[in-house]
Amino acid sequence: MRWIKPALLTLLVAVVYVLHQDFWNWRKFEPLVLGFLPVGLAYHAGYSLLASATMAVLVKFAWPVHLEDTLPYDPKKPGPPDPHS
Amino acid sequence: MIPVLIILLYLAVVALVGGVAFRRGKSNTEDFFLANRSVGEMVFFLSLFATNMTAFAILGSSGQAYRQGIGIYGLMASSSGLVIPLTIFLIGTRLWALGKRFGHQTQVAFFRDRWECDRIGTVIFAVSALMLVPYMIISIMGGGTVLAHISDVRGTSAPFIPYWLGCAIVALVVTLGVFLGGMRGTVWVNILQTTLFLCFGLVAVLTISHALPGGFGEYVSKLGGDPQTRFLVTRERMPPQAFWSYTLIPLSSIMFPHMAIMCFSARRVTAFKRTVILYPLAILLIWLPCVFLGVLGVATLGKVGDPDGILLLMLEKYAPEWLAGILGAGIISAVMGSDAHQVLALSTMFTKDVYQHYGGRERYGEKGAVYFARAFIVVITLAAYVVALELKAKQGIFEIAIRYAFSGFAALAPVMVAALFWKRSTKWGALASTLFTAGCLICFALLQHYHRPGDVIWQIGHGKEAIKVLFINPRGDVSFWNGFMTVVPMVFGSAFCMLAFSLLTRAPSRQTIEKYFSSKRPQPTPLPAALAHTSS
């Protein structure tokens, strides 16, 4: 069942990506959100908040923890052979 | 006069910060190009954001909104708010780790090592550098234009700071900052710059709303009620194909050399956490007010000569002079923040990927490399300044070049994805992908040169049912299949080239694949047998 979490997170990103194409707001400007924002613009302002929330979910559940242990480069250590030399 | 003084004061602070950073710096390339990989969390976010924001985010966005309406926000900003943080999360973090583990300072250094190639790395370097140079030139042009605009005393035609002097001031301050401070100076300045232009939108909206009788809602309803201007508050004139195509453009962000190099500079990978969450909010803070005010400009100011100056005109009309100066400094910040990173990135690439790679380090050492980098900064900025003056009338060419550069860098994203996540990818796949991208750019530039906006080059069928397969859209961009942008075939074609040519050619050596794909978590040292026995 290890695949469930990655699958759900991939689905989340895909759904958020698809929600960007708000064809239902294409030809209308009303209602004016907060009394002045055309609905299409307000939708995409909300979409930016959703994008931020999506990234917060990814950071919480899909953060590449293994990268935090990365050891720094030591130029004195012998590295792999340079393919150009 | 007051706005000019405020902006000059701001520029002096920028130069001063460069000087302070110079004193803190060390004479090695790791320190000069990457601030010793020591950039902290909040500074990393502010700096990465400044790297990616140009004057377009403020002036261009409002100008485009004036022409095309509110759809510009969804087209360029909200999609970037998802795709850019996503690429930083998936690609930026991995780049950071590889840079830390193997000492890479540029994308090309990583590609060369990852695919055991030399000349192919040079080809990728050349294509990237060629796409970046026009971006840098137009930043200087933008700076000169903004300074001339802001210093234009109301009612006169001769600005206090003419275009040539504005370009010179921007080029000089950027050069001084980068020359002296390197990456450290640049990120310090970014703190001030990003703070300034993040505040810009909010302050501008509040000021203008305060000055407008009746409030914003009345103007928006007026625009929506008039059939001639209704398209500005809807998206009825925006092809859905173009709207979707634009969601691929932000893939370019992580492939811009200055963005990738910035990723190498973080102290810890955790710096990326805050960045990816705050990035969409920062885009919202800048773009939403600018797009909204750009549309509002149609209702309040009517027809203007230069739509890209709409925000400046509104500030001139509705904001007090001192505030216009501070807001002007915000705009200049956006110009200079990205310009400094572009200059530094070009210098890093030439020094690491060409000068050092072809023997410079052995001959002249680390200090020599830093001298080379500094000399290169002076030469490239001087050259950009001369071009900005000589080709001012042909600014449109550079704007077109940048539009294509975004598609070009987006098309190189499959190369990076393959390098990081696909063991079987090869240098020939990378070469095919890069050459395909370069070939597309040349073809599209030629098509655009020989055809006029509205020309249909290839069409299937007739009348209303006709499908325009290849045509030039009213803005002058090459488009496909009734409105898809060039970025679509470029990204998918590049991905196909990467896939096909990699499968057809020999994989890198097992040693290299293990180097990049073995478990990165350090294993705990096994206890000696006797101790292990005791502890159990």
GROMACS .gro file of N, CA and C in nm, chain B residues 369-482:
model
  342
  454ALA      N    1   4.041   3.274  -1.157
  454ALA     CA    2   3.903   3.254  -1.205
  454ALA      C    3   3.813   3.369  -1.159
  455VAL      N    4   3.832   3.414  -1.035
  455VAL     CA    5   3.750   3.524  -0.984
  455VAL      C    6   3.782   3.653  -1.061
  456TYR      N    7   3.911   3.676  -1.091
  456TYR     CA    8   3.947   3.794  -1.172
  456TYR      C    9   3.881   3.786  -1.310
  457PHE      N   10   3.885   3.664  -1.367
  457PHE     CA   11   3.825   3.644  -1.499
  457PHE      C   12   3.675   3.677  -1.493
  458ALA      N   13   3.610   3.624  -1.387
  458ALA     CA   14   3.465   3.647  -1.371
  458ALA      C   15   3.435   3.796  -1.361
  459ARG      N   16   3.516   3.867  -1.284
  459ARG     CA   17   3.489   4.011  -1.266
  459ARG      C   18   3.510   4.086  -1.398
  460ALA      N   19   3.618   4.050  -1.468
  460ALA     CA   20   3.644   4.116  -1.597
  460ALA      C   21   3.528   4.088  -1.693
  461PHE      N   22   3.479   3.964  -1.690
  461PHE     CA   23   3.370   3.927  -1.779
  461PHE      C   24   3.245   4.009  -1.749
  462ILE      N   25   3.219   4.033  -1.620
  462ILE     CA   26   3.100   4.111  -1.580
  462ILE      C   27   3.107   4.251  -1.641
  463VAL      N   28   3.226   4.311  -1.634
  463VAL     CA   29   3.241   4.447  -1.688
  463VAL      C   30   3.219   4.445  -1.839
  464VAL      N   31   3.282   4.349  -1.906
  464VAL     CA   32   3.274   4.345  -2.052
  464VAL      C   33   3.130   4.318  -2.098
  465ILE      N   34   3.064   4.221  -2.037
  465ILE     CA   35   2.928   4.183  -2.084
  465ILE      C   36   2.828   4.296  -2.057
  466THR      N   37   2.845   4.366  -1.943
  466THR     CA   38   2.751   4.475  -1.915
  466THR      C   39   2.775   4.593  -2.009
  467LEU      N   40   2.903   4.619  -2.035
  467LEU     CA   41   2.937   4.727  -2.129
  467LEU      C   42   2.879   4.696  -2.267
  468ALA      N   43   2.897   4.571  -2.309
  468ALA     CA   44   2.845   4.531  -2.441
  468ALA      C   45   2.692   4.545  -2.443
  469ALA      N   46   2.626   4.501  -2.335
  469ALA     CA   47   2.479   4.509  -2.329
  469ALA      C   48   2.434   4.656  -2.334
  470TYR      N   49   2.511   4.742  -2.267
  470TYR     CA   50   2.477   4.885  -2.264
  470TYR      C   51   2.485   4.945  -2.406
  471VAL      N   52   2.594   4.912  -2.476
  471VAL     CA   53   2.612   4.964  -2.613
  471VAL      C   54   2.498   4.915  -2.702
  472VAL      N   55   2.465   4.786  -2.691
  472VAL     CA   56   2.356   4.732  -2.773
  472VAL      C   57   2.224   4.800  -2.736
  473ALA      N   58   2.201   4.823  -2.606
  473ALA     CA   59   2.077   4.888  -2.561
  473ALA      C   60   2.063   5.027  -2.622
  474LEU      N   61   2.176   5.097  -2.640
  474LEU     CA   62   2.171   5.231  -2.699
  474LEU      C   63   2.155   5.224  -2.850
  475GLU      N   64   2.238   5.139  -2.912
  475GLU     CA   65   2.242   5.133  -3.058
  475GLU      C   66   2.111   5.078  -3.116
  476LEU      N   67   2.053   4.981  -3.047
  476LEU     CA   68   1.936   4.913  -3.104
  476LEU      C   69   1.807   4.948  -3.030
  477LYS      N   70   1.804   5.070  -2.975
  477LYS     CA   71   1.684   5.109  -2.898
  477LYS      C   72   1.558   5.100  -2.986
  478ALA      N   73   1.576   5.145  -3.112
  478ALA     CA   74   1.460   5.144  -3.201
  478ALA      C   75   1.414   5.002  -3.233
  479LYS      N   76   1.505   4.906  -3.215
  479LYS     CA   77   1.468   4.767  -3.249
  479LYS      C   78   1.440   4.685  -3.124
  480GLN      N   79   1.392   4.752  -3.020
  480GLN     CA   80   1.364   4.683  -2.894
  480GLN      C   81   1.269   4.566  -2.914
  481GLY      N   82   1.179   4.582  -3.012
  481GLY     CA   83   1.082   4.476  -3.041
  481GLY      C   84   1.150   4.343  -3.071
  482ILE      N   85   1.266   4.348  -3.138
  482ILE     CA   86   1.338   4.225  -3.174
  482ILE      C   87   1.376   4.150  -3.047
  483PHE      N   88   1.424   4.225  -2.949
  483PHE     CA   89   1.466   4.161  -2.823
  483PHE      C   90   1.346   4.106  -2.747
  484GLU      N   91   1.237   4.181  -2.756
  484GLU     CA   92   1.116   4.132  -2.689
  484GLU      C   93   1.070   4.000  -2.750
  485ILE      N   94   1.079   3.992  -2.883
  485ILE     CA   95   1.043   3.866  -2.950
  485ILE      C   96   1.140   3.757  -2.907
  486ALA      N   97   1.270   3.794  -2.903
  486ALA     CA   98   1.372   3.695  -2.864
  486ALA      C   99   1.343   3.639  -2.725
  487ILE      N  100   1.296   3.727  -2.637
  487ILE     CA  101   1.267   3.681  -2.501
  487ILE      C  102   1.146   3.589  -2.499
  488ARG      N  103   1.045   3.629  -2.579
  488ARG     CA  104   0.925   3.543  -2.583
  488ARG      C  105   0.966   3.402  -2.626
  489TYR      N  106   1.054   3.396  -2.726
  489TYR     CA  107   1.098   3.264  -2.773
  489TYR      C  108   1.194   3.199  -2.673
  490ALA      N  109   1.271   3.281  -2.602
  490ALA     CA  110   1.364   3.225  -2.503
  490ALA      C  111   1.287   3.150  -2.395
  491PHE      N  112   1.169   3.202  -2.357
  491PHE     CA  113   1.087   3.132  -2.257
  491PHE      C  114   1.046   2.995  -2.310
  492SER      N  115   1.002   2.992  -2.438
  492SER     CA  116   0.965   2.863  -2.496
  492SER      C  117   1.087   2.773  -2.505
  493GLY      N  118   1.202   2.833  -2.541
  493GLY     CA  119   1.325   2.756  -2.556
  493GLY      C  120   1.369   2.692  -2.425
  494PHE      N  121   1.368   2.769  -2.319
  494PHE     CA  122   1.409   2.713  -2.189
  494PHE      C  123   1.305   2.610  -2.141
  495ALA      N  124   1.177   2.636  -2.169
  495ALA     CA  125   1.075   2.537  -2.131
  495ALA      C  126   1.100   2.406  -2.205
  496ALA      N  127   1.143   2.417  -2.332
  496ALA     CA  128   1.169   2.295  -2.411
  496ALA      C  129   1.293   2.221  -2.362
  497LEU      N  130   1.379   2.289  -2.288
  497LEU     CA  131   1.497   2.221  -2.233
  497LEU      C  132   1.465   2.151  -2.101
  498ALA      N  133   1.347   2.176  -2.047
  498ALA     CA  134   1.310   2.113  -1.918
  498ALA      C  135   1.316   1.960  -1.925
  499PRO      N  136   1.271   1.896  -2.036
  499PRO     CA  137   1.283   1.749  -2.040
  499PRO      C  138   1.427   1.700  -2.026
  500VAL      N  139   1.523   1.782  -2.069
  500VAL     CA  140   1.665   1.743  -2.054
  500VAL      C  141   1.699   1.733  -1.906
  501MET      N  142   1.656   1.832  -1.831
  501MET     CA  143   1.685   1.832  -1.687
  501MET      C  144   1.611   1.719  -1.615
  502VAL      N  145   1.485   1.701  -1.652
  502VAL     CA  146   1.406   1.594  -1.587
  502VAL      C  147   1.471   1.459  -1.614
  503ALA      N  148   1.514   1.437  -1.738
  503ALA     CA  149   1.578   1.309  -1.772
  503ALA      C  150   1.709   1.291  -1.696
  504ALA      N  151   1.787   1.400  -1.688
  504ALA     CA  152   1.916   1.391  -1.618
  504ALA      C  153   1.897   1.352  -1.471
  505LEU      N  154   1.791   1.404  -1.411
  505LEU     CA  155   1.770   1.382  -1.267
  505LEU      C  156   1.698   1.251  -1.236
  506PHE      N  157   1.605   1.212  -1.322
  506PHE     CA  158   1.515   1.102  -1.282
  506PHE      C  159   1.521   0.978  -1.371
  507TRP      N  160   1.590   0.986  -1.486
  507TRP     CA  161   1.589   0.871  -1.577
  507TRP      C  162   1.732   0.819  -1.596
  508LYS      N  163   1.760   0.705  -1.536
  508LYS     CA  164   1.895   0.649  -1.542
  508LYS      C  165   1.940   0.625  -1.686
  509ARG      N  166   1.847   0.580  -1.769
  509ARG     CA  167   1.880   0.534  -1.905
  509ARG      C  168   1.903   0.650  -2.002
  510SER      N  169   1.879   0.774  -1.958
  510SER     CA  170   1.896   0.888  -2.050
  510SER      C  171   2.043   0.902  -2.088
  511THR      N  172   2.066   0.948  -2.212
  511THR     CA  173   2.204   0.957  -2.261
  511THR      C  174   2.236   1.097  -2.313
  512LYS      N  175   2.365   1.116  -2.336
  512LYS     CA  176   2.410   1.247  -2.387
  512LYS      C  177   2.353   1.272  -2.527
  513TRP      N  178   2.330   1.163  -2.604
  513TRP     CA  179   2.277   1.183  -2.740
  513TRP      C  180   2.132   1.228  -2.733
  514GLY      N  181   2.060   1.178  -2.636
  514GLY     CA  182   1.923   1.225  -2.616
  514GLY      C  183   1.923   1.374  -2.581
  515ALA      N  184   2.017   1.413  -2.494
  515ALA     CA  185   2.027   1.554  -2.453
  515ALA      C  186   2.064   1.641  -2.573
  516LEU      N  187   2.158   1.590  -2.656
  516LEU     CA  188   2.199   1.668  -2.774
  516LEU      C  189   2.081   1.683  -2.870
  517ALA      N  190   2.009   1.572  -2.895
  517ALA     CA  191   1.896   1.578  -2.988
  517ALA      C  192   1.792   1.677  -2.939
  518SER      N  193   1.765   1.673  -2.809
  518SER     CA  194   1.667   1.762  -2.750
  518SER      C  195   1.709   1.909  -2.765
  519THR      N  196   1.836   1.934  -2.738
  519THR     CA  197   1.887   2.072  -2.745
  519THR      C  198   1.886   2.123  -2.889
  520LEU      N  199   1.930   2.037  -2.983
  520LEU     CA  200   1.933   2.081  -3.123
  520LEU      C  201   1.791   2.100  -3.176
  521PHE      N  202   1.699   2.015  -3.132
  521PHE     CA  203   1.559   2.030  -3.173
  521PHE      C  204   1.507   2.166  -3.126
  522THR      N  205   1.539   2.200  -3.001
  522THR     CA  206   1.494   2.328  -2.946
  522THR      C  207   1.552   2.445  -3.026
  523ALA      N  208   1.684   2.438  -3.050
  523ALA     CA  209   1.750   2.546  -3.125
  523ALA      C  210   1.692   2.555  -3.266
  524GLY      N  211   1.669   2.439  -3.329
  524GLY     CA  212   1.614   2.436  -3.464
  524GLY      C  213   1.476   2.499  -3.468
  525CYS      N  214   1.391   2.464  -3.370
  525CYS     CA  215   1.256   2.522  -3.364
  525CYS      C  216   1.264   2.674  -3.352
  526LEU      N  217   1.353   2.721  -3.266
  526LEU     CA  218   1.363   2.866  -3.244
  526LEU      C  219   1.400   2.937  -3.374
  527ILE      N  220   1.496   2.878  -3.448
  527ILE     CA  221   1.538   2.940  -3.574
  527ILE      C  222   1.423   2.939  -3.675
  528CYS      N  223   1.355   2.823  -3.685
  528CYS     CA  224   1.242   2.813  -3.781
  528CYS      C  225   1.132   2.914  -3.749
  529PHE      N  226   1.095   2.922  -3.621
  529PHE     CA  227   0.986   3.012  -3.583
  529PHE      C  228   1.026   3.158  -3.605
  530ALA      N  229   1.153   3.189  -3.578
  530ALA     CA  230   1.199   3.326  -3.600
  530ALA      C  231   1.191   3.360  -3.749
  531LEU      N  232   1.229   3.263  -3.835
  531LEU     CA  233   1.223   3.288  -3.981
  531LEU      C  234   1.078   3.304  -4.027
  532LEU      N  235   0.991   3.217  -3.975
  532LEU     CA  236   0.848   3.227  -4.012
  532LEU      C  237   0.793   3.363  -3.974
  533GLN      N  238   0.829   3.406  -3.854
  533GLN     CA  239   0.779   3.534  -3.806
  533GLN      C  240   0.836   3.650  -3.888
  534HIS      N  241   0.959   3.632  -3.934
  534HIS     CA  242   1.025   3.738  -4.012
  534HIS      C  243   0.960   3.752  -4.149
  535TYR      N  244   0.924   3.638  -4.211
  535TYR     CA  245   0.874   3.643  -4.348
  535TYR      C  246   0.722   3.654  -4.359
  536HIS      N  247   0.653   3.644  -4.246
  536HIS     CA  248   0.507   3.654  -4.251
  536HIS      C  249   0.458   3.767  -4.161
  537ARG      N  250   0.338   3.813  -4.193
  537ARG     CA  251   0.281   3.921  -4.113
  537ARG      C  252   0.174   3.868  -4.018
  538PRO      N  253   0.144   3.944  -3.911
  538PRO     CA  254   0.038   3.899  -3.820
  538PRO      C  255  -0.092   3.871  -3.897
  539GLY      N  256  -0.151   3.759  -3.869
  539GLY     CA  257  -0.277   3.723  -3.936
  539GLY      C  258  -0.257   3.628  -4.053
  540ASP      N  259  -0.132   3.615  -4.103
  540ASP     CA  260  -0.106   3.524  -4.216
  540ASP      C  261  -0.133   3.379  -4.176
  541VAL      N  262  -0.203   3.305  -4.265
  541VAL     CA  263  -0.223   3.162  -4.242
  541VAL      C  264  -0.128   3.087  -4.334
  542ILE      N  265  -0.039   3.009  -4.277
  542ILE     CA  266   0.064   2.941  -4.356
  542ILE      C  267   0.014   2.803  -4.404
  543TRP      N  268  -0.062   2.737  -4.321
  543TRP     CA  269  -0.113   2.604  -4.356
  543TRP      C  270  -0.251   2.590  -4.294
  544GLN      N  271  -0.347   2.556  -4.379
  544GLN     CA  272  -0.485   2.546  -4.330
  544GLN      C  273  -0.550   2.419  -4.385
  545ILE      N  274  -0.630   2.353  -4.304
  545ILE     CA  275  -0.705   2.236  -4.351
  545ILE      C  276  -0.852   2.275  -4.356
  546GLY      N  277  -0.915   2.255  -4.471
  546GLY     CA  278  -1.057   2.287  -4.486
  546GLY      C  279  -1.080   2.434  -4.517
  547HIS      N  280  -1.209   2.468  -4.529
  547HIS     CA  281  -1.245   2.607  -4.564
  547HIS      C  282  -1.359   2.657  -4.477
  548GLY      N  283  -1.375   2.786  -4.477
  548GLY     CA  284  -1.487   2.848  -4.406
  548GLY      C  285  -1.475   2.835  -4.254
  549LYS      N  286  -1.590   2.826  -4.188
  549LYS     CA  287  -1.591   2.825  -4.042
  549LYS      C  288  -1.533   2.696  -3.984
  550GLU      N  289  -1.538   2.588  -4.063
  550GLU     CA  290  -1.489   2.459  -4.015
  550GLU      C  291  -1.338   2.445  -4.031
  551ALA      N  292  -1.274   2.544  -4.097
  551ALA     CA  293  -1.130   2.531  -4.128
  551ALA      C  294  -1.045   2.523  -4.001
  552ILE      N  295  -0.941   2.442  -4.010
  552ILE     CA  296  -0.845   2.434  -3.899
  552ILE      C  297  -0.717   2.503  -3.945
  553LYS      N  298  -0.680   2.606  -3.871
  553LYS     CA  299  -0.555   2.676  -3.904
  553LYS      C  300  -0.441   2.597  -3.837
  554VAL      N  301  -0.369   2.521  -3.916
  554VAL     CA  302  -0.266   2.434  -3.860
  554VAL      C  303  -0.143   2.515  -3.820
  555LEU      N  304  -0.103   2.606  -3.906
  555LEU     CA  305   0.015   2.690  -3.877
  555LEU      C  306  -0.015   2.832  -3.924
  556PHE      N  307  -0.007   2.927  -3.832
  556PHE     CA  308  -0.038   3.065  -3.870
  556PHE      C  309   0.030   3.164  -3.775
  557ILE      N  310   0.025   3.290  -3.813
  557ILE     CA  311   0.080   3.396  -3.727
  557ILE      C  312  -0.040   3.465  -3.661
  558ASN      N  313  -0.041   3.468  -3.527
  558ASN     CA  314  -0.158   3.525  -3.459
  558ASN      C  315  -0.154   3.679  -3.464
  559PRO      N  316  -0.261   3.745  -3.426
  559PRO     CA  317  -0.265   3.892  -3.438
  559PRO      C  318  -0.152   3.963  -3.363
  560ARG      N  319  -0.097   3.899  -3.258
  560ARG     CA  320   0.015   3.961  -3.186
  560ARG      C  321   0.147   3.941  -3.258
  561GLY      N  322   0.147   3.856  -3.362
  561GLY     CA  323   0.270   3.834  -3.438
  561GLY      C  324   0.344   3.707  -3.399
  562ASP      N  325   0.284   3.624  -3.310
  562ASP     CA  326   0.350   3.500  -3.269
  562ASP      C  327   0.308   3.383  -3.358
  563VAL      N  328   0.404   3.293  -3.384
  563VAL     CA  329   0.370   3.172  -3.459
  563VAL      C  330   0.277   3.087  -3.371
  564SER      N  331   0.169   3.036  -3.430
  564SER     CA  332   0.073   2.956  -3.353
  564SER      C  333   0.032   2.833  -3.432
  565PHE      N  334  -0.021   2.734  -3.359
  565PHE     CA  335  -0.059   2.606  -3.420
  565PHE      C  336  -0.204   2.573  -3.389
  566TRP      N  337  -0.265   2.497  -3.475
  566TRP     CA  338  -0.393   2.432  -3.452
  566TRP      C  339  -0.493   2.525  -3.382
  567ASN      N  340  -0.527   2.630  -3.451
  567ASN     CA  341  -0.627   2.729  -3.404
  567ASN      C  342  -0.589   2.802  -3.276
   0.00000   0.00000   0.00000
